[in-house]
CSV table of C-alpha atoms in Angstrom, one decimal:
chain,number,residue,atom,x,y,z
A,1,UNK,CA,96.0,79.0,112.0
A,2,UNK,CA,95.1,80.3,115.2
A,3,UNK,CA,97.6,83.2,116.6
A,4,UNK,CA,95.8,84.3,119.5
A,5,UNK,CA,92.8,83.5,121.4
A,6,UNK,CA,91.9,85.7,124.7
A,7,UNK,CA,89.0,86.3,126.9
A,8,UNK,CA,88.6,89.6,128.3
A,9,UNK,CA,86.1,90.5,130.9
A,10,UNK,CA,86.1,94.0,132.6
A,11,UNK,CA,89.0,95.7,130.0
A,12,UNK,CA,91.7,93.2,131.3
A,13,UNK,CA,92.3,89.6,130.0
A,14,UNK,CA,91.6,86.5,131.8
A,15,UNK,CA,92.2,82.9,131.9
A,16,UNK,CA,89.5,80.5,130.0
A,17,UNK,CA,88.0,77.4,128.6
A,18,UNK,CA,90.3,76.4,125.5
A,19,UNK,CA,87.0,75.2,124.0
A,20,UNK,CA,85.9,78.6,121.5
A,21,UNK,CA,82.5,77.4,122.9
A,22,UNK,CA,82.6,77.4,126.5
A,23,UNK,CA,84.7,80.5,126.2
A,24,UNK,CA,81.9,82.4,124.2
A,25,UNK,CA,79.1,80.8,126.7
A,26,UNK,CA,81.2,82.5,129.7
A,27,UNK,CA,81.8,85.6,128.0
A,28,UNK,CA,77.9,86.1,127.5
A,29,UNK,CA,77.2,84.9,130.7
A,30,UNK,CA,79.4,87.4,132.3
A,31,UNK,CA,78.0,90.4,130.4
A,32,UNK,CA,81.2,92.5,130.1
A,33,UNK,CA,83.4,90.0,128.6
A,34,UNK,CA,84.2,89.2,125.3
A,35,UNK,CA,86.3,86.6,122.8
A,36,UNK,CA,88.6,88.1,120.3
A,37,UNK,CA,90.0,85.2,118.0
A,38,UNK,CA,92.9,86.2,115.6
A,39,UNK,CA,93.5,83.6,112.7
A,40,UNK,CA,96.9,84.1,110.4
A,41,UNK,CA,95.7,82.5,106.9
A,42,UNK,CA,93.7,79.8,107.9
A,43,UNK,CA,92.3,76.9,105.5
A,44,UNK,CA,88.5,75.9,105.1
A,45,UNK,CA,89.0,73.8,108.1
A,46,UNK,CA,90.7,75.2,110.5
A,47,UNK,CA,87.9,78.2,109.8
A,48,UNK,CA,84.6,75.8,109.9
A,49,UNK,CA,85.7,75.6,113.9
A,50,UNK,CA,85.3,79.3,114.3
A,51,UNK,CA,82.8,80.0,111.6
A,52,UNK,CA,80.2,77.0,113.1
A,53,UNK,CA,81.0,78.2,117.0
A,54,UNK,CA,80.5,81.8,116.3
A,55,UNK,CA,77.6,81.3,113.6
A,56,UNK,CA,79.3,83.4,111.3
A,57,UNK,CA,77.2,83.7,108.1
A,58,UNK,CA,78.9,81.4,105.1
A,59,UNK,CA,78.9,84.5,102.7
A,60,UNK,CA,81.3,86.4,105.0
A,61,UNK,CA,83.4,83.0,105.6
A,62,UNK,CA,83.6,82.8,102.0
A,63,UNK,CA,84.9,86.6,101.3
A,64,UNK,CA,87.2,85.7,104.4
A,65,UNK,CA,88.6,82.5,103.3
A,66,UNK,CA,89.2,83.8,99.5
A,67,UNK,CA,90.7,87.2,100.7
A,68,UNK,CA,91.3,89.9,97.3
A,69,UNK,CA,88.6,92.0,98.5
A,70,UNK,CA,87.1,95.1,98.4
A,71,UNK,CA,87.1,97.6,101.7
A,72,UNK,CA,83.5,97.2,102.6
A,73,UNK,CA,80.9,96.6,106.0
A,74,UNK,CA,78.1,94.1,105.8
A,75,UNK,CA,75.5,93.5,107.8
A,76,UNK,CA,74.5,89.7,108.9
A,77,UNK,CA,71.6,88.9,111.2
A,78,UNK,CA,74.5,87.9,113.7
A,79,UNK,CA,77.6,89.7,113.4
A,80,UNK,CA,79.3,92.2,111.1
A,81,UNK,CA,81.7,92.1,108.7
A,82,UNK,CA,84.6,94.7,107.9
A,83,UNK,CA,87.2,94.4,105.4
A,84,UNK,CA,89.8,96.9,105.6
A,85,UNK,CA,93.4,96.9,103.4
A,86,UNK,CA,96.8,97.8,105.5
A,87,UNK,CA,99.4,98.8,103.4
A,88,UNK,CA,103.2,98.4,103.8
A,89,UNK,CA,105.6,100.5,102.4
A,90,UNK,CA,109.0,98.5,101.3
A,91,UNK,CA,111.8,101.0,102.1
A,92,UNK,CA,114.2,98.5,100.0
A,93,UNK,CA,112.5,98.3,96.9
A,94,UNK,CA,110.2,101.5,97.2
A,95,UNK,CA,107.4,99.6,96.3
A,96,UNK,CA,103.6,99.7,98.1
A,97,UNK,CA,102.1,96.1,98.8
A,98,UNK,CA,98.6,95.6,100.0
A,99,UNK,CA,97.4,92.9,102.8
A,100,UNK,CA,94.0,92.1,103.6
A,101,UNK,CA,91.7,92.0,107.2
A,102,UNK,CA,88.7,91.0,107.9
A,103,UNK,CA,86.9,91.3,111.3
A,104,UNK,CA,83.2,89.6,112.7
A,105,UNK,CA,81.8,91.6,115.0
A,106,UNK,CA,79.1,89.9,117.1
A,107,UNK,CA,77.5,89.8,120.6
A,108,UNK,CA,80.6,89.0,123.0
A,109,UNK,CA,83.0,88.2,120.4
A,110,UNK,CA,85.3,89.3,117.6
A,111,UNK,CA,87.2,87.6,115.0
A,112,UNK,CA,89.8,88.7,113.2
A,113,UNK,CA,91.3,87.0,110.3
A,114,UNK,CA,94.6,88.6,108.6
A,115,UNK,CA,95.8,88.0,105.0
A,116,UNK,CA,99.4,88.7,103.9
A,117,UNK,CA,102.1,90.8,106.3
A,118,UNK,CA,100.3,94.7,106.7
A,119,UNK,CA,98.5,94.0,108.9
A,120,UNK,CA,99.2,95.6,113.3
A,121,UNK,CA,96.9,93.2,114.6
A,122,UNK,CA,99.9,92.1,117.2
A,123,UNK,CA,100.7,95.8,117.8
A,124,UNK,CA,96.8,96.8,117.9
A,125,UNK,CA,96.4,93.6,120.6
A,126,UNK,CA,99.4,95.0,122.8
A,127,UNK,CA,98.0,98.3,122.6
A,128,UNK,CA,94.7,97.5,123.6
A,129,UNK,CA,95.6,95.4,126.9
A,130,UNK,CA,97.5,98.3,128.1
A,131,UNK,CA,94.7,100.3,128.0
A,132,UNK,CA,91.8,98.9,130.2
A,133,UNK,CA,89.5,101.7,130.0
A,134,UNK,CA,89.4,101.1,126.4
A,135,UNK,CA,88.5,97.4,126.2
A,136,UNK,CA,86.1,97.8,128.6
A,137,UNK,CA,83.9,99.1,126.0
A,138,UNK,CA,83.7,95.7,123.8
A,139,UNK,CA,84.7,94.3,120.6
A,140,UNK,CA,83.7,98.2,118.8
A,141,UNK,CA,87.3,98.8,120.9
A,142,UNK,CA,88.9,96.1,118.6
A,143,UNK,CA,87.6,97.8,115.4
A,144,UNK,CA,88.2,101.3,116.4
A,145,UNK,CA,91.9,100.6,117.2
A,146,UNK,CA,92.3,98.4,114.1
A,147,UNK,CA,90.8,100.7,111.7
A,148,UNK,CA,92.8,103.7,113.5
A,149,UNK,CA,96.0,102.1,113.6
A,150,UNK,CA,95.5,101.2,109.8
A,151,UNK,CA,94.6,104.5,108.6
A,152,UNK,CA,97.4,106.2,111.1
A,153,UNK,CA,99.5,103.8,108.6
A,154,UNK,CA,98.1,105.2,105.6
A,155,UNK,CA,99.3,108.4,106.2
A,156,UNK,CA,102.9,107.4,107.0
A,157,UNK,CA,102.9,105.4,103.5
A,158,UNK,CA,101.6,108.9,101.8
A,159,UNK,CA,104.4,110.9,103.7
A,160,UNK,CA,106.7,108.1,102.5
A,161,UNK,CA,105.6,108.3,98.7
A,162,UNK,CA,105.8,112.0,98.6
A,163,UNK,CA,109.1,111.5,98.8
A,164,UNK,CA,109.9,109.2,96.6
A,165,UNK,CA,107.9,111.3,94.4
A,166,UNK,CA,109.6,114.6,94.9
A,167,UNK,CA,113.5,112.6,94.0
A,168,UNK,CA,111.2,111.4,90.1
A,169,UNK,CA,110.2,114.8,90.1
A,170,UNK,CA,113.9,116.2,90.2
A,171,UNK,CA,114.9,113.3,87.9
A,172,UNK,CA,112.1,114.5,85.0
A,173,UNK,CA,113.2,118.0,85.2
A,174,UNK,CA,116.7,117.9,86.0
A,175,UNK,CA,119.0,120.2,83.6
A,176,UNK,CA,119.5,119.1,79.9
A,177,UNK,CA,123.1,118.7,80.4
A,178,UNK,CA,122.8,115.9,82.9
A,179,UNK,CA,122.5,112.5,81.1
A,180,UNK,CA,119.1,110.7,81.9
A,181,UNK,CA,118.2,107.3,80.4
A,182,UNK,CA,114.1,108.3,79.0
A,183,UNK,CA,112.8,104.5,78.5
A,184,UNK,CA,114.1,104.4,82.7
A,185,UNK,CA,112.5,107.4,83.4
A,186,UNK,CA,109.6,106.6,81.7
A,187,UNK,CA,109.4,103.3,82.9
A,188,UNK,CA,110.3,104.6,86.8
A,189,UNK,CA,106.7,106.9,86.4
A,190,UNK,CA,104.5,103.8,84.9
A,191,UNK,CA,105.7,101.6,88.0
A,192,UNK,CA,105.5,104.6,90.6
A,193,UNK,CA,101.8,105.2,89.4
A,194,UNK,CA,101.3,101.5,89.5
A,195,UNK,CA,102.1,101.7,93.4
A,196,UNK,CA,99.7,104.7,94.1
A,197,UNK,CA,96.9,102.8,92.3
A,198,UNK,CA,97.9,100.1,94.6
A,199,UNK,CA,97.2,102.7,97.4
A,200,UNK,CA,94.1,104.1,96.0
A,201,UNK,CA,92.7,100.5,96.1
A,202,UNK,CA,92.7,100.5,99.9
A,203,UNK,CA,92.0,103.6,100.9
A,204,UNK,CA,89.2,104.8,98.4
A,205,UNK,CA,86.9,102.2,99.2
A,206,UNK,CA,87.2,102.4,102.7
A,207,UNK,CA,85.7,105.9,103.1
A,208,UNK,CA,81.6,104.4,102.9
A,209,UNK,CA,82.4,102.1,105.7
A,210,UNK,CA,84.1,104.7,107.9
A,211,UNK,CA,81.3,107.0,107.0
A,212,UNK,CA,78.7,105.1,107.7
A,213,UNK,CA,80.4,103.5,111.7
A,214,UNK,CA,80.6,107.2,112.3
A,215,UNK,CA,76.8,107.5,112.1
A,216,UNK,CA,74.0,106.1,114.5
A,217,UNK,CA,72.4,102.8,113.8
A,218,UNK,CA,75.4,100.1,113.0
A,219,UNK,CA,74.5,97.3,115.3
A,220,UNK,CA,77.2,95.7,116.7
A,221,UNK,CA,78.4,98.7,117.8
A,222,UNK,CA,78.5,100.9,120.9
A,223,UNK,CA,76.5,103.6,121.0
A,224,UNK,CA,79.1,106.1,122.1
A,225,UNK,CA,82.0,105.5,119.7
A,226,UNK,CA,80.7,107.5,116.8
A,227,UNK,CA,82.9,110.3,118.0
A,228,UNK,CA,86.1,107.9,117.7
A,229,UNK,CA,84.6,106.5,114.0
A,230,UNK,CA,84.7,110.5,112.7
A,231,UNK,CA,87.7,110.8,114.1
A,232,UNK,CA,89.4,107.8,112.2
A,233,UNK,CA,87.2,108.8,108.7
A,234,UNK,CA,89.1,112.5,109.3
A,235,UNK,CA,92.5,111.0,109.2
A,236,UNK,CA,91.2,108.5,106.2
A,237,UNK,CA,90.0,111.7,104.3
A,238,UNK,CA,93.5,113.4,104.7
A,239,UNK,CA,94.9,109.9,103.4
A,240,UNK,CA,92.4,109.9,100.4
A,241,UNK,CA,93.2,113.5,99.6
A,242,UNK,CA,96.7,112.7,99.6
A,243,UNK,CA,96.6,109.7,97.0
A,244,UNK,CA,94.6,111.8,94.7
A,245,UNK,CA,96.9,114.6,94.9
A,246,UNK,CA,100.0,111.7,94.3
A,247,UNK,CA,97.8,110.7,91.5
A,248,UNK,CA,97.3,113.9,89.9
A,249,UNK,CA,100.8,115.2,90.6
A,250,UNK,CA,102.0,112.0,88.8
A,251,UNK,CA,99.8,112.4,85.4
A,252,UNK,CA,101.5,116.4,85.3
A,253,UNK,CA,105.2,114.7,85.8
A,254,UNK,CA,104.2,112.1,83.0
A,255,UNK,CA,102.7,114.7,80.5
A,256,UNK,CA,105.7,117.1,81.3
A,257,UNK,CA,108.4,114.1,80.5
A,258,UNK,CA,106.4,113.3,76.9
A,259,UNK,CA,106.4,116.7,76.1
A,260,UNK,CA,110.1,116.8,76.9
A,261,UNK,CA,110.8,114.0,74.9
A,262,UNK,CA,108.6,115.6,72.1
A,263,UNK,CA,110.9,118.5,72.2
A,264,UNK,CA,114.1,116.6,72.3
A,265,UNK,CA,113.1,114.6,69.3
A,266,UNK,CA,112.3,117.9,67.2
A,267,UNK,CA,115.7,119.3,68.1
A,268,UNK,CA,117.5,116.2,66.9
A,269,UNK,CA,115.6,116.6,63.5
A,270,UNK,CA,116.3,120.0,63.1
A,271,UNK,CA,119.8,118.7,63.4
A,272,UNK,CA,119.8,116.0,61.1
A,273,UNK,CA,117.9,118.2,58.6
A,274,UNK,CA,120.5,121.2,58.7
A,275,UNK,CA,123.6,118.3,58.4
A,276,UNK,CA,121.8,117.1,55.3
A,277,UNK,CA,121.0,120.8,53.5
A,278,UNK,CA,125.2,121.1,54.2
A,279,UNK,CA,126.0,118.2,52.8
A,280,UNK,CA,123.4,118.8,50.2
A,281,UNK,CA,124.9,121.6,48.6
A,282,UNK,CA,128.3,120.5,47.5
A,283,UNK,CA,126.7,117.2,46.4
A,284,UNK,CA,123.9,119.2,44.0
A,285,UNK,CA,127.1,121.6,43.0
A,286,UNK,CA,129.4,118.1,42.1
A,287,UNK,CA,126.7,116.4,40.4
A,288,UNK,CA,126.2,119.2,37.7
A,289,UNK,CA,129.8,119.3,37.2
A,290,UNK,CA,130.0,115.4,36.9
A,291,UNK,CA,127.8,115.0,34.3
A,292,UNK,CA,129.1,113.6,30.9
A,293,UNK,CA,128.5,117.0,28.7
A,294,UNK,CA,130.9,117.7,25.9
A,295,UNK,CA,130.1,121.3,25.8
A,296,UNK,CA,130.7,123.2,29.7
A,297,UNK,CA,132.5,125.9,29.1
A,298,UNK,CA,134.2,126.2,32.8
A,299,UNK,CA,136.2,123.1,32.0
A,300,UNK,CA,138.8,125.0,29.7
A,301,UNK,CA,139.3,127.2,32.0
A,302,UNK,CA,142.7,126.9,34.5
A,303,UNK,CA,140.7,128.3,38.2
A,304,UNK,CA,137.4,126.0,37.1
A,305,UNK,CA,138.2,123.5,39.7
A,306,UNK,CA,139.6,125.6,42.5
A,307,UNK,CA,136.8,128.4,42.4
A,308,UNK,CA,133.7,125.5,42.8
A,309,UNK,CA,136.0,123.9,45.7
A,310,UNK,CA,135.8,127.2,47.2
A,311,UNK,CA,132.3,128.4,46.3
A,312,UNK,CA,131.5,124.8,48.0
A,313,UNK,CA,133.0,125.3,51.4
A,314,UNK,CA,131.6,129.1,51.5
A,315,UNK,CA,128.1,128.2,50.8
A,316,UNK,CA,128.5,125.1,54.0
A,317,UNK,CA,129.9,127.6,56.2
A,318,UNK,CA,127.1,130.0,55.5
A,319,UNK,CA,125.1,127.7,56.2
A,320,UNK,CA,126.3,126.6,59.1
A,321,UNK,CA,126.2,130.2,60.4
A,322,UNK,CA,122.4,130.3,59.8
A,323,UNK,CA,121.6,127.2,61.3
A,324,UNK,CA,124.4,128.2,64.4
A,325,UNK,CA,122.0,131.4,64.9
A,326,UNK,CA,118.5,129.7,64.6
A,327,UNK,CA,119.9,127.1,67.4
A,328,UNK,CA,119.4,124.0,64.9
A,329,UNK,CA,123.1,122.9,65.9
């Protein structure tokens, strides 16, 4: 569906044709106006309207009809194409979930078409109208302040998964004493390194499209807003940086909790294996003397009985010394 369509001549928005056509014809015919279309979601038809107005190329219509793709810019003989991937941080659940936007980029208009909730483009629109003297320089002004406000986001969902990170930290290496479930802890790293991949999928492949609006020749775009693009692909590198750090941070907490439970399950054998040499000993010393021989001398004697009893319990508590001192119980 259409959310929002505006004409804007001069950095300030006007009044116009409802008609997509007339108001693109008056846009170009003015010189310093331009269309930006947003669209929430739309279906095949409500898109061939836009897509056959604006002849948008049916290869980017496609990717922006189907959504689940990559970050990426294309270049079409009459507009370009930018995919870029908000994230949203869920405070409730902790979780990172991944939305999709697409912008066309032509001569006098732009068209933006959102997928899922991440996505500022209400924000980004507000923004921008408050700010004349930034509209004023065409529809790159729309795909500067998207892709800034996006990657502005970015950071705000590392600084949010640092923490979240830093509490699974104290969990793996809080003190032995303190119970802690492993299959949860084990299960709370897989899901947390599940959202960071998440992460990684937007911002990673974003980088070559931010690098390459941040150098001379895009067309499409003004001239003068390469310093802006470098700018943006600065804040994305810090962003990128961070999620690899996250990433790398996570595989030490993971090797460090195996290793743990490595060592947890050798201490619980060396118990196990002391408790059986204990109760090894007065079963080897029982068994001799239960055996059916007619001839053992100790069994005439009176203190037989009472001296193996006793030779029993002093071998298990020497035992029991030994394996006290070694730490095995």
């Amino acid at each position: 569906m259409i959310v929002d369509c505006g004409i804007y001549r001069d950095g300030r928005r006007t009044e116009g044709p409802a008609d997509l056509s007339d108001a693109l014809g008056e846009a170009r015919a003015a010189g310093d106006a331009f269309v930006w279309i947003g669209l929430h979601e739309p279906t095949e038809k409500e898109f061939d309207l836009v897509s056959s107005e604006f002849g948008l190329h049916p290869l980017a219509v496609e990717d922006a009809l189907r959504a689940h793709q990559r970050p990426k810019l294309e270049i079409y003989d009459d507009s370009l194409f930018v995919v870029i991937k908000p994230v949203v941080y869920e405070q409730r659940s902790d979780t990172v979930s991944a939305g999709e936007l697409m912008l066309f980029i032509g001569d006098s208009f732009v068209v933006t078409v959102r997928h899922g909730e991440g996505a500022p483009l209400a924000a980004v629109r507000r923004r921008l109208e408050a700010e004349p003297e930034v509209l004023r320089h065409g529809p790159t002004s729309v795909l500067y302040a998207v892709s800034d406000a996006v990657v502005d986001h970015y950071i705000e969902v590392a600084a949010e998964l640092q923490i979240d990170l830093e509490e699974l930290e104290a969990q793996v290496f809080a003190p032995q004493g303190r119970s802690r479930d492993t299959k949860n802890t084990a299960a709370a790293i897989y899901t947390f390194k599940r959202q960071v991949l998440e992460f990684r999928r937007a911002t990673n492949p974003l980088v070559t499209p931010m690098t390459r609006l941040s150098g001379a020749g895009v067309p499409f775009v003004d001239t003068g807003s390469q310093p802006f693009f470098r700018d943006v692909n600065d804040h994305l590198t810090r962003a990128v940086e961070h999620v690899e750090g996250l990433d790398r941070l996570l595989s030490d907490i993971l090797a460090a909790h195996l290793a743990q439970v490595g060592v947890r399950q050798n201490d619980d054998m060396r118990k196990i294996s002391a408790w059986a040499a204990m109760a090894a000993v007065p079963t080897m010393v029982a068994g001799i003397y239960g055996m059916n021989f007619r001839h053992m001398p100790e069994l005439d004697l009176e203190w037989t009985y009472p001296a193996v009893i006793v030779l029993m319990g002093v071998v298990v508590a020497g035992l029991y010394r030994l394996f006290k001192r070694r730490g095995w119980m």
